[in-house]
Amino acid sequence: MRFNAKDLASLARRPSGCFDKEGKLKICRVVGDEKLIEPRERWCRLKGNLLFLMKNKSSEASEVVILERCWIVEFRSKTDVSIVLKFQSGEADLYLEAASKPDCESWAVALGEANSEGLQNKIQQLRRLIMEIKEERSSDEARQFLPSSQVDSLGEPQFTSIQRIANEPKLEFSLACKDLVAATRDRKLNTFIQVSVVHPAEHILTRYTSTEIVEGTRDPLFLTGVTFPPEYPIYEETKIKLTVYDVKDKPQDTVRTSVLPDHKEPRADVGRSFLGCTTFRVGDLIKSKEQQLTLTLRTSDGGKTVGTIEVNLVKMGELEDGETDHITTDAQDQKCALVRECTATEGVSGKDNLPSLNAVLKNPICKLYRFPTSDNKWMRIREQMAETTLSFHVPKELINLHIKEDMRRNQELKDLGELAPHWDNMRKSVIAHCDQMLSMYQDTLAELGKHTGSSFKSSCSKGEKTLEFIPINLHLQRMHVHSPRLKDALYDVITVGAPAAHFQGFKNGGLRKLLSKFEAERRNTGYQCIYYSPENTAKAKEVLSNINHLQPLISSHADLLLNSASQHSPDSLKNSLKMLSEKTELFVHAFKDQLVRSALLALYTARPGCVLKKPAVPRNSAEEGDDLQHQDHPSQIKRQDSIPHHSEYDEEEWDRVWANVGKSLNCVIAMVDRLLEKDNISNVKEGENDPSAADCKVLHTGGDWYEQLYPLVITLKDCMGEVVTRAKQSMAFVLLQELACGLPQCLMLTLRRDIVFSQALAGLVCGFIIKLHTGLHDQGFLQQLHTVGLLVQYEGLLSTYSEEAGMLEDMAVGISDLQKVMFKVIEAKSEDFLPVITGRREHYVIEVQLPAKMFELLPQEIKEGKLLRMYPVLFNVGINEQQTLAERFGDTTLQENINQENLELLKEYYKLFTEKMPPDCLPHFQEQNDLKGLLENLHQNIQAKKRKNVEIMWLAATICRKLNGVRFTCCKSAKDRTSMSVTLEQCSILRDEHQLHKDFFIRALDCMRREGCRIENVLKNVKCRKYAFNMIQLMAFPKYYRPPEGTYGKADT
């Protein structure tokens, strides 16, 4: 329209910053498809719903267009840069042509929002934004429940509780939309539903969860359901709000990927638009006749209808009937199968939720899927992930044992007695360094004791000093499969970051290289100290351990023997003597090693002003054999060349002391035999003459037994004490040499090894306990456990380049050290079911506690305390871009050697298994895919030295499952590469063992990676739902290890 009003002219002349948009456009009027004149360039200014047209930026406005009761037609061709404004009044259309496509799109958006209807939409959007900000500030957030005190106060009688089975979710429902209305007619919708909860007592809107995004349809079937776990305070009066959004750019949508603070669900407004919302009461859904609600979706002002939404109540215990054809047709373009969230940890039998298992597993996350089988039936898969309290419990137990062991060693060094100045200075230096290390262990234990909160160490914390003993991101990953025609199956994998000393770093490599280098340097220490081999130092530690274990036992049995004598109890006397004899023989046998003799000689030469004495009579092994009935004379082993020889040293002194223990025991045995023999003769004679006299004899001779045995027992204890003193000093002197030869590297290596072993052991204990619980009803497995031992297979995904090569070296040593760990199953005597660790470095026993009912299911051998052996093996294949560099420009020898060494260990275990176990104990055994063939195939793949040969890992995992083993998957932080591997393994099992439809393999894989437990693991670690990959990295990954579009990007790891 034409104008002449001064106020409009004044508005058009205002400064540029006062306008919503301004710029050059070519403009003309159009009637039908005919342009009345050629488009002319005009300077256009938009303010509110007024569009000013000017010849140039500084001229007066020649025309103003009121943007009401009009709409915009935007041309869709990539080259077209024009739009048309059409008016309901019938006046000529306004043709506008921009300089570029982006400029054209910008003007189309600005003009489209300029009328009063667009202003109203902005107001509504601001209202929604205010409501969402209030949601974020509320105390309840998705997966975070109200405190127990609040729950109690809310659970008042006026609210109706939902009746459900114990440990089952309180409420579950699925969602679908129909006839959704798009903003423009030709727009394809990409929609998701956000679910919020309004508690009846507080009337605060709390965001709870959201569905997956369904692309390209106005009738989306949402395959992600909604689950409220047993602990959640939800009642029939609770209201649930469902809000439907349209996502404009799915890969960049931040609803599921933006970085967020602790325990916060991500939110976003960029890249999505509001479609409609609706609300319903929980009670209405539960009481509905068909347990289904059909609700109308309306705009925020409640006026316009934009479609309908169906809410279907789901009962997880019921199986679905019918074929899958209608799903595969309707959901052809959808990216995911049915996924529901829950938090109850369940097993195949539904009875795994036991106190002993609950003491180990915490904060479970559960997802449920349904996928079609090859015969078009549904199979249901429950995927679970739980952290474990053992992440902190096991390291704290270990550190406590380290402290006790080191304090005992330091005291033994101090008890060495007087030494020559050279050795004394060496001892002082060693003790000073050991005290510093001991203080560090004590500080670490104190810091761990202060830890509260989650039961796992996130990947972001792997470099923290106070947490260096804690395993990284340790979780149980479980898949429970229910197929229509197959038996339910359970598949467990323990996921954990590679055991490695991240705080200490990898500048000089890892343990494998450092230990080898240290041992080579220690051989060349010269005259300063005596070199003992690692085998001899290990033997010295074993002797000291045996002394500390057996000496109190022998003393206790000796006291019991005297007590039996005082009571004149023949049977008790015999039993006490038997136990005393057995323990004393073990005690004497512990010093049978030549190492004790040579160490005593070395210690003697280290004394100040030592005098050597030549023996007057040569040794006679036959004479000593007569003295010791319960021991063999030590074989004459050649001394190490580095140990000084002194022909005048009186070795007989040690032999006499050592032999006196056996002689003293023989005297005790002889006296007991004599007393029992006399007692039998006396009882027979007295019984024949006068029975009452026999009773008097018992009272009279009781004191005689005690008096006759007492001096012999005291002599035995004295002889044993003399042996203990000398042996302890000699073995402590060996340990002094070990420490002195490598200060301070020796102690730093011990620390590093302790750190790595602590991380590895926490995972192993978790894996053993889970395997024991799932195999309690499998007699074949239990027989294998105590007859052969347990196979523990680690899958490594580390590269052999840069720092990860050092991590792999640490990991290889840590896993190898697990061979020295033994397990013992005991009956729990209290409600504390956490495992107990005993022993010392290089020899630990893990006592796993079971409730009485579960303990009774075990074989007699295990119930009697038989120690159970572990057989850990590690196979590593690097898959990332760093491995590509290692393969082309670096060295992969480390990986090849590790795989070859562990293949031999695996073959040894298989040989033991076939020798000791009957053939029918092999689970899932198939002739065409037998273990021999799998092992041979694995051998060929390792020998082939093929780049990124992931088939090595697939074969090793299959062999492990067939041998009832425990599976581990590890990468640097058990977050990204581990997630790719675990989900691939799960889908491969579904395809190979449970007939997953071949067309759904990739969709199932993408679904588990996009919506499953592993993306939740990423969120727990880095507060972001994105795998830490970029496009360049993924180009180097094997095909099936790449995540779906939109789930990866820049994130801290």
Short mmCIF file of C-alpha atoms in Angstrom, two decimals, residues 182-338:
data_model
loop_
_atom_site.label_atom_id
_atom_site.label_comp_id
_atom_site.label_asym_id
_atom_site.label_seq_id
_atom_site.Cartn_x
_atom_site.Cartn_y
_atom_site.Cartn_z
CA ALA A 182 4.00 -30.66 10.07
CA ALA A 183 4.65 -26.91 9.94
CA THR A 184 4.84 -27.08 6.14
CA ARG A 185 2.99 -29.53 3.97
CA ASP A 186 5.98 -31.07 2.26
CA ARG A 187 8.13 -31.43 5.43
CA LYS A 188 9.07 -34.97 6.53
CA LEU A 189 9.00 -35.28 10.31
CA ASN A 190 11.83 -36.65 12.44
CA THR A 191 10.16 -36.97 15.83
CA PHE A 192 10.85 -38.05 19.39
CA ILE A 193 8.84 -37.88 22.62
CA GLN A 194 10.05 -36.36 25.84
CA VAL A 195 8.51 -37.90 28.97
CA SER A 196 8.05 -35.79 32.12
CA VAL A 197 6.47 -36.62 35.48
CA VAL A 198 4.29 -34.47 37.77
CA HIS A 199 4.20 -35.83 41.33
CA PRO A 200 0.77 -35.33 42.97
CA ALA A 201 2.22 -33.90 46.20
CA GLU A 202 4.67 -31.36 44.76
CA HIS A 203 3.18 -30.41 41.37
CA ILE A 204 6.68 -29.97 39.95
CA LEU A 205 7.36 -31.07 36.39
CA THR A 206 10.36 -33.42 36.27
CA ARG A 207 11.94 -34.51 33.01
CA TYR A 208 12.34 -38.31 33.13
CA THR A 209 13.42 -39.75 29.77
CA SER A 210 12.91 -39.58 26.03
CA THR A 211 12.45 -41.97 23.12
CA GLU A 212 14.65 -42.49 20.10
CA ILE A 213 14.21 -40.33 17.00
CA VAL A 214 12.03 -41.84 14.27
CA GLU A 215 12.74 -40.38 10.86
CA GLY A 216 10.64 -39.52 7.84
CA THR A 217 7.09 -40.39 8.93
CA ARG A 218 3.96 -38.73 10.33
CA ASP A 219 2.97 -41.98 12.05
CA PRO A 220 6.06 -42.88 14.10
CA LEU A 221 6.16 -46.16 16.03
CA PHE A 222 8.52 -45.44 18.91
CA LEU A 223 10.49 -48.56 19.68
CA THR A 224 11.94 -47.16 22.89
CA GLY A 225 9.62 -47.75 25.83
CA VAL A 226 9.42 -46.10 29.25
CA THR A 227 10.15 -47.90 32.52
CA PHE A 228 9.75 -46.78 36.12
CA PRO A 229 11.87 -48.97 38.44
CA PRO A 230 10.64 -50.38 41.78
CA GLU A 231 12.24 -47.57 43.83
CA TYR A 232 10.63 -44.73 41.89
CA PRO A 233 7.84 -42.89 43.81
CA ILE A 234 5.02 -43.20 41.29
CA TYR A 235 1.35 -43.64 42.13
CA GLU A 236 -1.98 -43.87 40.34
CA GLU A 237 -2.46 -40.14 40.94
CA THR A 238 0.85 -39.29 39.25
CA LYS A 239 0.54 -37.41 35.96
CA ILE A 240 2.81 -38.01 33.00
CA LYS A 241 3.35 -35.37 30.32
CA LEU A 242 4.31 -36.41 26.80
CA THR A 243 5.84 -33.73 24.54
CA VAL A 244 6.49 -34.41 20.86
CA TYR A 245 9.35 -32.62 19.08
CA ASP A 246 10.40 -32.47 15.46
CA VAL A 247 14.18 -32.68 14.96
CA LYS A 248 15.43 -30.75 11.95
CA ASP A 249 18.99 -32.12 11.86
CA LYS A 250 19.35 -35.47 13.60
CA PRO A 251 23.15 -35.89 13.58
CA GLN A 252 23.56 -32.46 15.19
CA ASP A 253 20.63 -32.83 17.60
CA THR A 254 21.88 -32.07 21.08
CA VAL A 255 19.04 -33.68 22.95
CA ARG A 256 21.08 -36.85 23.36
CA THR A 257 24.64 -35.66 22.89
CA SER A 258 25.42 -32.38 24.59
CA VAL A 259 27.82 -32.15 27.52
CA LEU A 260 25.95 -31.94 30.82
CA PRO A 261 26.72 -31.67 34.55
CA ASP A 262 26.58 -34.61 36.94
CA HIS A 263 23.41 -36.67 36.73
CA LYS A 264 21.70 -34.21 34.38
CA GLU A 265 19.76 -35.25 31.30
CA PRO A 266 20.82 -33.25 28.26
CA ARG A 267 18.47 -30.64 26.89
CA ALA A 268 18.48 -28.44 23.84
CA ASP A 269 16.43 -26.03 21.86
CA VAL A 270 18.65 -25.81 18.80
CA GLY A 271 17.67 -28.01 15.88
CA ARG A 272 14.22 -29.03 17.12
CA SER A 273 10.72 -27.57 17.15
CA PHE A 274 7.71 -28.18 19.36
CA LEU A 275 4.81 -30.08 17.80
CA GLY A 276 2.39 -30.83 20.61
CA CYS A 277 1.89 -32.26 24.08
CA THR A 278 -0.60 -34.18 26.21
CA THR A 279 -0.97 -35.41 29.80
CA PHE A 280 -2.52 -38.51 31.42
CA ARG A 281 -2.90 -40.03 34.88
CA VAL A 282 -1.11 -43.29 35.63
CA GLY A 283 -4.28 -44.71 37.18
CA ASP A 284 -6.22 -44.10 33.94
CA LEU A 285 -3.70 -46.21 32.00
CA ILE A 286 -3.66 -49.05 34.52
CA LYS A 287 -7.47 -49.22 34.84
CA SER A 288 -8.24 -48.82 31.14
CA LYS A 289 -10.12 -51.78 29.70
CA GLU A 290 -7.56 -52.62 27.01
CA GLN A 291 -4.69 -51.11 29.05
CA GLN A 292 -4.28 -48.55 26.29
CA LEU A 293 -4.94 -44.83 26.02
CA THR A 294 -5.40 -42.81 22.84
CA LEU A 295 -4.66 -39.16 23.58
CA THR A 296 -4.98 -36.01 21.50
CA LEU A 297 -1.84 -33.97 20.92
CA ARG A 298 -2.44 -30.23 21.09
CA THR A 299 -0.35 -27.08 20.78
CA SER A 300 0.80 -25.37 23.97
CA ASP A 301 -2.22 -23.02 24.03
CA GLY A 302 -4.50 -26.06 23.89
CA GLY A 303 -6.22 -24.93 20.74
CA LYS A 304 -4.92 -26.70 17.65
CA THR A 305 -4.90 -30.52 17.29
CA VAL A 306 -1.64 -31.81 15.79
CA GLY A 307 -2.20 -35.58 15.95
CA THR A 308 -2.82 -38.43 18.40
CA ILE A 309 -0.57 -40.50 20.64
CA GLU A 310 -1.16 -44.10 21.79
CA VAL A 311 0.09 -45.25 25.20
CA ASN A 312 0.19 -49.04 25.70
CA LEU A 313 0.81 -50.64 29.08
CA VAL A 314 3.56 -53.26 28.89
CA LYS A 315 3.95 -56.30 31.15
CA MET A 316 7.50 -57.50 30.82
CA GLY A 317 6.82 -61.05 31.99
CA GLU A 318 4.47 -61.76 29.09
CA LEU A 319 5.74 -62.99 25.75
CA GLU A 320 4.56 -61.43 22.54
CA ASP A 321 2.58 -63.59 20.16
CA GLY A 322 2.18 -63.28 16.44
CA GLU A 323 4.45 -62.71 13.48
CA THR A 324 6.77 -59.77 12.94
CA ASP A 325 5.70 -58.97 9.39
CA HIS A 326 3.58 -55.96 10.37
CA ILE A 327 6.48 -54.48 12.34
CA THR A 328 9.06 -54.96 9.61
CA THR A 329 6.69 -53.31 7.12
CA ASP A 330 5.59 -50.36 9.22
CA ALA A 331 9.01 -49.70 10.69
CA GLN A 332 11.03 -50.18 7.56
CA ASP A 333 12.81 -46.84 7.86
CA GLN A 334 13.25 -46.90 11.62
CA LYS A 335 16.73 -47.36 13.03
CA CYS A 336 16.11 -49.30 16.25
CA ALA A 337 14.18 -52.23 17.67
CA LEU A 338 12.21 -52.15 20.90
#
